Structure formats: structure tokens, C-alpha cells
């Protein structure tokens, strides 16, 4: 085994080994900063095309580092390293550090594994690792909100796993091979190709937070500790984007499906804006901002697939956009913890710069990402709606800054290590898109200086400022509970449970009652889960899926 292959293996092996050691060492939190460093070394040093075959594992494991995987691997490794550097002091003195570290390292292994998997079985296993152990990160604090967020998260995560399994099995059967490239090529002409693509898009769309499967995202991001929120928003949701990039048929295949997916992505982006500006705490606003940006990323992917296929300009746009968003959003989540300590004004200024960059301010990495997205988005009505998402992003960032500035300083978690981690991630968010654009498509750089492009990037921001001023004049913003659609489901559950006892139930349109109903129903649902656990439900669902696949396959 040469050095490049060894780096690929170590990228996955080290987090798994550290997960095992976390249950034995005295201070497992000290291991967190080192877990992702082999993955970062692999992304930077291993040549593209490095391949590791392990026919004795699963159904024949194949790990491969290509250009797309290297970019996503580097993004995930940087985020996990910065958050791991940030976490020990933030979590010092909190209960259950060992379980947090085990969940952290297992989820990290899955996050890096999705970037390296070249066969369907390995991708499915990596996706399961990035999804299921993250439950331990979401409910780490064991509060009512954390239990509720974890309940919603694990239910949707299991649903995503079932849908992804169905899509992969149909795709593998059509391709006659486990290799992802062959599965993707075989889907357009497969007998059940439409069903396979729909199942894949559903399973991966849950991870991206696409409507109406987004309910977990604002709840989980708000309930998780700050370093876990940073990797949830910056890295873990990118597993869904990478999966769509790998599996969504290209070369114009299934153009009608791709067009509908583009509409869904843009609709998700704008719905997240409408819900996010109605939040009352900083972290849910950032979570809805992530949902909005992921919807836009899905629209870019689907737009490219509906035109000339995924590749070239579409791949560049997705990579630049994903890297910029992942680093910037990870830094903003880390800022929530840093704001509780000294130096609030400087941190708020840095957050304002990051927010403007996310919205596409001229001469920033966000403008580069929006310029790269022009070609795959096309020129129709949906593309114009997508181009205006920058205005919605700025509204969300203004809302976040407003809430963060009003938030009273609490217990200071911010020491030099936390401030350094935030600063390094913020600097990377501002610089990395330029480096990546220069490496992938140097023609983007001169376009930043063109007056027409600068005005196209500026006027949506001016519109957002005008809308923000109007909202301040009105002085009242509607209140929507974090999790929105999950709160409606909780309220419906509570109404159903209250019928036998004639207990009062919340009004159908009372948003305040939705929030209260969600908090109150969480414990009742957990009691019911003890009698009929999610794992038993998952086992029955998987058995039904296997039966359905058996009936579908010839």
C-alpha cells in the first residue's frame, strides 16, 4: 500500500479508532481536534484518482478520491477540525462527554466516508454513519427541547435511510454493478428508473432539509451544542448534496424530474426565508438560513441536470457554493458561543462580513458562487426567483445579527481557543472560494470586476435593506415556532391523545400553542416510544421495503 492509499484508509480509520478509545480514556474531549486531520491530509496530499479496493469488506468496498470528493473531503475535514478544536473548553463540565465523543467520531467517519465511497454499499454505510450517530449530538444536553429534536431527527433519518436503500437497490439492479458511476448511468433507462431517482432524491433530500422533510433541521441545529451545530450545518447536510451530485442522472436524463426538483429547491429556499425571519433566537435563524441555501444548491444541481447534465459548469458552481456556505455557516454557529464571552463587538463585525458574503456582496466569495450558478440555473422564471434568494439570505443575516446583539452575555465559553477557531474558519470562508475558483474555473475571477455583474449582485441586497427598514417601521414580526411542520405534527398528536380525557387542545392556527404543544408532547411521545421504539418501526419498514423490492425486481 502506497502513501496515498494509506492516507485514504487513515482518513476513515482514525475517527473509528478514536470512537473506540473515547470510552476508555480519561478525558475523551481532548481527542476531538485530531480526529479529522488525516482526512485533511488526504484531501491536500493524496493525488486525485487514488483508489483502494477491499473486496473482503461488505460486498466489495471501493474507496476513491476524485476531484469532487477531494473538495468535499477538505471542506468537511476543516470544519470538523475547527469545531473539534473549539469543543473541549465549550463542553468542559457538561455531563456525558464520553457518549458525545463516541457520537462525534462515528458521525465524522460517516461524513468523510461519503466523500470517498465509490460503490453503493459503502456510500449507504457511510450515509448511515453520518445520519444515525448524529442523534447523540442532537440530544446531548438531555433537555426537553433536545429530546424532542432528537425524536424528530431520528424519525426522519430512518425514513431517509429506507428511501435511500430502496433507490440504491433499484439502481444497482439496473446497472448490474455496485459502482456509483455505473448506477448513475443506468438510471435513465432502467425499468424502475423514475422510482429509483425519486427514492434517492427523497432520502438525500431529507439530509438537505428540502420541504416538506425539513422539520428536523431547525430543531436539531438549535438543540445541539454549538460545535455540533457547526458541523451539522456546515458539513453533515452536505452529504445530501454530494449524494445528489453523485447519483442524479446527467446528460439530460430525466429532464422533467430535474425541473420539478429545481422548483422544489427554489420553493424551499424562499420558504426557509419566510420562516427564518420569524424566529426569536439566533441559532434557529441560522438553521433556516442553511435550509434556504441547501434549497438553492439543489436548484443549481437540478437546473444543470435538466439542461446539459451534471458536469462542467454545474459541478464548479456546486463546489464553490458548497465550500463557501459550509465554512461561513460553520463560523457563524461557532460565533454564537464566542458571543457569550468578551470581544462581542469584533465578533459581531466579523459575523456581519460573513453574512454579507453569504448574501452575495460584490467582491466576496458569495458573489463568486452566485456567478458560477448563473449558467446551470438558466434564464426562466425559476432562475429569476433563485437569483433573488440573495435578498432573503441578507434578511436572515440581519435577523441573526439583531438577535445576537440583543442576546445577553451568559456564561463565558469563549477562551482563546474558541476565538481562534472562529477566526480561522471565518478567514477560510472569505478566502477559500477565490482559491477554489482559480483552480476550477479561472474565468469566474474577471467577471467579479464587471460593472454589470456588480449591479446584479447589489440590487437584491438593497431590496433586502429596504424590506428590513420597513419591518423595523412596523415594529412587529410574526412568531413561528422553530421546527414549524414538526410543531404542527406534535399539536396534532397532542389533540389526538387528549380526546379520551377531554383535555383542552390548542387551536389549529395558534402559533404559540404549537410551540407549547410540541414541548408538552415530547415526553408523551418518548413514553410511547419505549413501548414501540423507532428501531422496531425501522425494522418493520425495512422488511416492507425489502418485500416491495422483491416484487419489483424481475
XYZ file of C-alpha atoms in Angstrom:
554
model
C 0.000 0.000 0.000
C 1.484 3.334 -1.061
C 1.303 6.592 0.913
C -1.730 7.941 -0.952
C -3.744 4.778 -0.306
C -2.663 4.838 3.329
C -3.982 8.402 3.692
C -7.350 7.314 2.301
C -7.564 4.451 4.793
C -6.401 6.585 7.735
C -8.999 9.254 6.959
C -11.697 6.747 7.928
C -9.802 4.527 10.352
C -8.619 7.242 12.763
C -12.113 8.548 13.682
C -13.333 4.982 14.177
C -10.375 4.150 16.438
C -10.887 7.355 18.421
C -14.569 6.479 18.822
C -13.489 3.203 20.439
C -10.904 4.954 22.623
C -13.418 7.572 23.797
C -14.970 5.030 26.105
C -11.644 4.215 27.754
C -9.513 7.362 28.048
C -9.853 9.722 30.983
C -10.507 12.934 29.003
C -12.012 11.956 25.632
C -12.757 15.576 24.673
C -9.032 16.112 24.103
C -9.158 13.679 21.190
C -11.640 15.739 19.169
C -9.218 18.206 17.479
C -7.141 15.374 15.970
C -9.825 13.128 14.534
C -10.241 14.879 11.160
C -6.580 15.723 10.499
C -5.869 12.530 8.467
C -8.852 13.417 6.274
C -7.448 16.902 5.725
C -4.027 15.446 4.866
C -5.710 13.081 2.409
C -7.593 15.931 0.706
C -4.442 18.039 0.376
C -1.729 15.457 -0.324
C -3.285 12.388 -1.965
C -3.400 12.626 -5.783
C -6.789 12.538 -7.479
C -7.602 9.084 -8.733
C -6.188 7.297 -5.684
C -8.182 4.091 -5.271
C -8.368 1.490 -2.518
C -10.120 -1.832 -3.180
C -11.152 -4.091 -0.315
C -13.144 -6.952 -1.850
C -13.385 -8.740 1.504
C -15.420 -5.890 3.099
C -19.199 -5.647 2.630
C -19.956 -6.551 -0.983
C -16.620 -5.280 -2.190
C -15.637 -1.886 -0.763
C -14.118 0.663 -3.141
C -12.737 3.968 -1.877
C -11.650 6.552 -4.400
C -10.525 10.177 -4.211
C -11.647 12.195 -7.216
C -11.726 15.975 -7.663
C -15.253 16.399 -6.301
C -14.603 14.097 -3.369
C -11.334 15.884 -2.545
C -13.078 19.272 -2.315
C -15.872 17.938 -0.106
C -13.360 15.965 1.970
C -11.262 19.077 2.548
C -14.356 21.102 3.476
C -15.582 18.503 5.975
C -12.120 17.996 7.476
C -11.561 21.732 8.008
C -14.975 22.140 9.637
C -14.604 19.120 11.913
C -11.073 20.166 12.904
C -12.101 23.735 13.781
C -15.175 22.546 15.683
C -13.120 19.846 17.415
C -10.599 22.480 18.474
C -13.486 24.600 19.772
C -15.397 21.832 21.581
C -13.276 20.746 24.607
C -13.473 24.039 26.519
C -17.091 24.621 25.488
C -18.183 21.190 26.729
C -15.928 21.019 29.794
C -18.018 20.261 32.855
C -21.066 19.110 30.904
C -22.447 15.610 31.532
C -21.957 12.624 29.230
C -18.689 13.651 27.500
C -17.901 10.059 26.501
C -21.158 9.482 24.664
C -20.727 12.837 22.909
C -17.212 11.920 21.753
C -18.320 8.494 20.518
C -21.179 10.037 18.529
C -18.854 12.793 17.270
C -16.210 10.423 15.905
C -18.682 7.992 14.358
C -20.510 10.833 12.612
C -17.165 12.247 11.460
C -16.210 8.887 9.947
C -19.503 8.839 8.047
C -19.064 12.432 6.877
C -15.625 11.683 5.435
C -16.759 8.281 4.142
C -19.435 9.783 1.898
C -16.665 11.776 0.177
C -14.559 8.673 -0.511
C -17.131 5.946 -1.234
C -17.105 4.780 -4.862
C -19.597 1.906 -4.520
C -23.227 1.942 -3.477
C -22.820 -0.310 -0.417
C -20.006 1.809 1.039
C -21.935 5.010 0.350
C -25.001 3.639 2.111
C -22.958 2.602 5.146
C -21.222 5.997 5.261
C -24.555 7.797 4.918
C -25.951 5.725 7.792
C -22.923 6.659 9.910
C -23.330 10.339 9.158
C -27.055 10.154 9.998
C -27.725 7.815 12.910
C -24.893 8.558 15.393
C -25.606 12.287 14.984
C -28.645 11.609 17.157
C -26.212 11.573 20.079
C -25.037 15.074 19.165
C -28.561 16.443 18.837
C -29.863 15.197 22.204
C -26.589 15.585 24.116
C -27.935 18.156 26.593
C -30.898 15.881 27.550
C -33.274 18.846 27.897
C -36.904 18.645 26.791
C -36.015 20.573 23.627
C -33.081 18.242 22.942
C -35.179 15.097 23.426
C -37.848 16.467 21.136
C -35.323 17.496 18.477
C -33.687 14.079 18.707
C -37.034 12.337 18.341
C -37.899 14.256 15.164
C -34.359 13.871 13.842
C -34.105 10.096 14.269
C -37.567 9.509 12.785
C -36.712 11.432 9.608
C -33.196 9.980 9.490
C -34.591 6.445 9.492
C -37.095 7.410 6.815
C -34.221 8.787 4.715
C -32.231 5.576 5.168
C -35.175 3.478 3.975
C -35.757 5.674 0.908
C -32.046 5.701 0.064
C -31.843 1.910 0.399
C -34.773 1.463 -1.972
C -33.223 3.787 -4.555
C -29.791 2.206 -4.331
C -31.093 -1.344 -4.642
C -33.147 -0.477 -7.718
C -30.185 1.371 -9.225
C -27.732 -1.439 -8.535
C -30.124 -3.996 -10.027
C -30.462 -1.875 -13.197
C -26.704 -1.325 -13.510
C -25.628 -4.863 -12.601
C -22.828 -3.258 -10.621
C -22.225 -1.581 -7.282
C -20.057 1.194 -8.743
C -21.720 4.574 -8.320
C -20.739 5.774 -11.802
C -22.468 2.788 -13.455
C -25.558 3.139 -11.252
C -25.905 6.763 -12.292
C -25.537 5.915 -15.989
C -28.107 3.098 -15.783
C -30.892 5.037 -14.009
C -32.430 6.901 -17.009
C -33.050 3.681 -18.991
C -33.891 1.434 -16.029
C -37.290 -0.250 -15.817
C -37.990 1.446 -12.489
C -35.633 4.362 -13.043
C -38.179 7.054 -12.103
C -38.973 5.309 -8.820
C -35.259 4.841 -8.070
C -34.447 8.510 -8.701
C -37.452 9.610 -6.639
C -36.360 7.393 -3.740
C -32.769 8.622 -3.956
C -33.869 12.266 -4.118
C -36.160 11.713 -1.119
C -33.521 10.044 1.042
C -30.863 12.592 0.168
C -33.347 15.474 0.286
C -34.083 14.778 3.947
C -30.421 15.422 4.727
C -30.538 18.660 2.670
C -33.636 19.861 4.513
C -35.906 20.014 1.455
C -39.558 20.836 2.097
C -41.604 19.095 3.482
C -38.901 16.900 5.070
C -37.086 19.787 6.754
C -38.638 19.674 10.229
C -35.571 18.092 11.842
C -33.131 20.762 10.681
C -34.098 23.857 12.748
C -34.861 21.728 15.809
C -31.581 19.781 15.684
C -29.383 22.790 14.967
C -30.943 24.748 17.810
C -30.801 21.927 20.374
C -27.280 20.637 19.695
C -24.232 22.175 21.419
C -22.585 24.956 19.412
C -19.684 22.875 17.948
C -22.120 20.126 16.941
C -24.407 22.715 15.311
C -21.442 23.976 13.305
C -20.708 20.572 11.771
C -24.403 19.733 11.360
C -24.941 22.863 9.286
C -21.587 23.121 7.565
C -20.667 19.504 6.849
C -23.383 16.946 7.590
C -26.062 18.479 5.364
C -23.504 18.423 2.520
C -23.747 14.622 2.489
C -27.122 15.030 0.805
C -25.725 17.484 -1.756
C -22.794 15.182 -2.520
C -25.167 12.236 -2.898
C -27.299 14.152 -5.405
C -24.159 15.164 -7.256
C -23.094 11.508 -7.417
C -26.424 9.870 -8.297
C -28.667 12.398 -10.059
C -28.674 11.326 -13.735
C -26.797 13.678 -16.031
C -26.588 14.219 -19.775
C -30.160 15.480 -19.876
C -31.556 12.268 -18.318
C -34.976 12.634 -16.674
C -35.183 16.339 -17.516
C -38.809 16.649 -16.356
C -37.977 15.246 -12.905
C -34.999 17.598 -12.646
C -37.200 20.580 -13.484
C -39.629 19.700 -10.700
C -36.708 19.235 -8.319
C -35.440 22.692 -9.272
C -38.834 24.218 -8.447
C -38.850 22.391 -5.107
C -35.350 23.657 -4.321
C -36.240 27.298 -5.020
C -39.505 26.947 -3.107
C -37.621 25.517 -0.132
C -35.158 28.417 -0.267
C -37.874 31.047 -0.075
C -39.995 29.185 2.469
C -36.968 28.992 4.752
C -36.539 32.765 4.472
C -40.165 33.371 5.427
C -39.905 31.028 8.423
C -36.427 32.143 9.495
C -37.204 35.846 9.878
C -39.994 34.907 12.306
C -37.640 33.223 14.799
C -36.726 34.616 18.211
C -33.293 33.046 18.796
C -30.052 33.232 16.769
C -29.406 29.513 16.165
C -32.805 28.723 14.579
C -32.325 31.678 12.231
C -29.000 30.204 11.115
C -30.661 26.802 10.723
C -33.337 28.200 8.424
C -30.612 30.028 6.516
C -28.909 26.669 5.960
C -32.211 25.221 4.747
C -32.532 28.123 2.302
C -29.002 27.730 0.960
C -29.395 23.966 0.577
C -32.592 24.536 -1.374
C -30.701 26.862 -3.694
C -27.909 24.312 -4.080
C -30.431 21.637 -5.018
C -31.929 24.040 -7.563
C -28.475 24.589 -9.092
C -27.910 20.831 -9.325
C -31.339 20.160 -10.800
C -31.005 23.056 -13.235
C -27.776 21.646 -14.581
C -29.277 18.158 -14.857
C -32.305 19.435 -16.770
C -30.093 21.208 -19.329
C -26.783 19.637 -20.298
C -26.304 17.260 -17.396
C -24.260 17.494 -14.221
C -20.690 18.293 -15.033
C -18.511 21.205 -16.035
C -20.192 24.459 -15.032
C -22.709 22.751 -12.730
C -20.034 20.896 -10.773
C -17.954 24.075 -10.402
C -20.982 26.041 -9.194
C -21.891 23.379 -6.624
C -18.329 23.097 -5.326
C -17.745 26.848 -4.953
C -21.181 27.372 -3.396
C -20.879 24.412 -1.009
C -17.396 25.360 0.201
C -18.318 28.988 0.777
C -21.558 28.184 2.582
C -20.074 25.368 4.670
C -17.179 27.419 6.018
C -19.202 30.609 6.551
C -22.118 28.891 8.262
C -19.795 26.831 10.457
C -18.079 30.043 11.554
C -21.416 31.750 12.283
C -22.524 28.891 14.510
C -19.220 28.986 16.377
C -19.792 32.729 16.806
C -22.908 32.019 18.892
C -20.658 30.558 21.598
C -17.972 33.221 21.188
C -20.578 35.977 21.606
C -21.174 34.812 25.168
C -17.680 35.974 26.123
C -15.608 39.136 25.701
C -14.966 40.863 22.376
C -18.628 40.853 21.285
C -18.324 43.879 19.004
C -15.466 42.440 16.986
C -17.264 39.133 16.628
C -20.461 40.880 15.502
C -18.491 42.805 12.867
C -16.964 39.562 11.602
C -20.430 37.968 11.518
C -21.754 40.921 9.525
C -18.991 40.468 6.949
C -19.759 36.737 6.704
C -23.475 37.430 6.367
C -22.917 39.919 3.554
C -20.649 37.418 1.815
C -23.322 34.699 2.069
C -25.822 37.109 0.525
C -23.503 37.681 -2.457
C -21.985 41.103 -1.750
C -19.690 42.196 -4.628
C -16.030 41.264 -4.276
C -16.816 38.377 -1.899
C -16.814 34.607 -2.273
C -20.610 34.679 -2.213
C -20.623 36.713 -5.424
C -18.303 34.132 -6.986
C -20.750 31.384 -6.028
C -23.728 33.284 -7.482
C -21.839 33.987 -10.723
C -20.933 30.309 -11.059
C -24.590 29.363 -10.522
C -25.908 31.528 -13.390
C -25.333 29.001 -16.167
C -26.859 25.901 -14.515
C -29.843 27.885 -13.215
C -30.761 29.048 -16.717
C -32.901 32.080 -17.502
C -36.516 31.131 -16.743
C -38.865 32.314 -14.009
C -37.486 29.781 -11.537
C -33.957 31.006 -12.240
C -35.022 34.595 -11.556
C -36.602 33.538 -8.264
C -33.350 31.744 -7.382
C -31.322 34.857 -8.222
C -33.366 36.821 -5.676
C -32.581 34.377 -2.850
C -29.613 36.618 -2.004
C -32.102 39.210 -0.731
C -33.693 36.588 1.508
C -30.279 35.498 2.770
C -29.450 39.058 3.787
C -32.785 39.362 5.605
C -31.942 36.237 7.588
C -28.451 37.506 8.366
C -29.839 40.856 9.543
C -32.293 38.986 11.750
C -29.473 36.884 13.157
C -27.311 39.937 13.898
C -30.253 41.697 15.537
C -30.964 38.753 17.839
C -27.288 38.091 18.560
C -26.672 41.723 19.505
C -29.666 41.720 21.875
C -28.724 38.419 23.484
C -27.466 38.997 26.993
C -23.941 37.681 27.660
C -24.141 34.432 29.546
C -21.585 32.088 30.973
C -18.383 32.786 29.046
C -17.465 29.773 26.973
C -15.126 31.803 24.790
C -11.455 31.433 25.537
C -8.516 31.953 23.200
C -9.001 28.514 21.581
C -12.651 29.224 20.742
C -11.909 32.685 19.376
C -9.041 31.282 17.306
C -11.224 28.509 15.872
C -13.922 31.006 14.927
C -11.422 33.422 13.396
C -9.656 30.725 11.378
C -12.928 29.389 9.999
C -14.150 32.899 9.164
C -10.909 33.682 7.316
C -11.142 30.381 5.426
C -14.727 31.219 4.408
C -13.614 34.532 2.921
C -10.522 33.194 1.112
C -11.267 29.583 0.091
C -13.834 30.376 -2.664
C -11.256 32.503 -4.507
C -8.659 29.742 -4.356
C -11.176 27.136 -5.471
C -12.482 29.284 -8.336
C -8.935 29.868 -9.546
C -8.320 26.096 -9.516
C -11.581 25.058 -11.202
C -12.703 27.920 -13.460
C -10.397 30.925 -13.705
C -12.870 32.728 -15.997
C -15.011 33.496 -12.937
C -12.432 35.847 -11.422
C -12.568 38.625 -14.069
C -16.387 38.547 -14.001
C -16.354 39.793 -10.406
C -14.989 43.147 -11.586
C -17.564 43.681 -14.342
C -19.946 46.564 -13.571
C -22.998 44.688 -14.805
C -22.344 41.719 -12.548
C -21.651 44.003 -9.600
C -25.028 45.712 -10.031
C -26.793 42.356 -10.466
C -25.303 41.261 -7.137
C -26.045 44.570 -5.376
C -29.669 45.397 -6.116
C -31.167 42.338 -4.318
C -29.228 43.423 -1.223
C -30.642 46.938 -1.495
C -34.104 45.393 -1.738
C -33.416 43.375 1.425
C -32.296 46.507 3.279
C -35.493 48.288 2.225
C -37.610 45.369 3.452
C -35.699 45.289 6.752
C -36.265 49.026 7.225
C -39.981 48.568 6.546
C -40.136 45.741 9.105
C -38.489 47.976 11.702
C -41.034 50.694 10.993
C -43.872 48.237 11.505
C -42.162 47.079 14.680
C -43.723 43.640 14.830
C -42.605 40.360 13.280
C -44.889 37.291 13.321
C -43.696 34.442 15.512
C -43.320 30.931 14.121
C -42.043 28.127 16.368
C -38.772 26.506 15.411
C -39.466 23.317 13.539
C -42.768 24.647 12.108
C -44.097 21.495 10.414
C -42.872 19.302 13.297
C -44.793 21.540 15.707
C -47.960 21.020 13.671
C -47.426 17.252 13.879
C -46.837 17.496 17.637
C -50.000 19.563 18.067
C -51.982 17.001 16.086
C -50.523 14.236 18.265
C -51.481 16.090 21.412
C -55.015 16.709 20.137
C -55.395 13.010 19.387
C -54.034 11.992 22.784
C -56.279 14.487 24.588
C -59.561 13.246 23.079
C -60.244 10.386 25.539
C -59.711 12.630 28.563
C -61.449 15.666 27.028
C -58.362 17.741 27.846
C -58.133 21.126 26.105
C -56.200 21.075 22.840
C -54.523 24.001 21.098
C -56.311 25.982 18.436
C -55.476 24.951 14.884
C -53.952 28.327 13.959
C -52.469 29.358 17.320
C -48.701 29.502 16.708
C -47.968 29.974 20.403
C -49.895 26.809 21.180
C -47.968 24.872 18.552
C -44.768 25.619 20.414
C -46.252 24.668 23.775
C -47.832 21.566 22.306
C -44.516 20.477 20.839
C -42.757 20.792 24.196
C -45.544 19.046 26.060
C -45.966 16.235 23.583
C -42.294 15.353 23.512
C -42.348 13.478 26.817
C -45.551 11.663 25.929
C -44.101 10.577 22.625
C -40.970 9.346 24.366
C -43.103 7.262 26.746
C -44.867 5.756 23.745
C -41.507 5.163 22.067
C -40.497 2.945 24.989
C -43.372 0.619 24.096
C -42.873 0.813 20.331
C -39.342 2.031 19.662
C -38.235 3.726 16.463
C -35.829 0.864 15.879
C -38.684 -1.658 15.810
C -40.613 0.595 13.449
C -37.479 0.848 11.286
C -37.094 -2.925 11.219
C -40.694 -3.411 10.091
C -40.318 -0.646 7.486
C -37.111 -2.169 6.148
C -38.819 -5.552 5.880
C -41.667 -3.967 3.916
C -39.171 -2.209 1.647
C -37.349 -5.497 1.033
C -40.664 -7.161 0.185
C -41.570 -4.341 -2.191
C -38.192 -4.508 -3.911
C -38.576 -8.254 -4.289
C -41.896 -7.712 -6.036
C -40.442 -5.022 -8.303
C -37.333 -6.847 -9.418
C -37.688 -9.439 -12.202
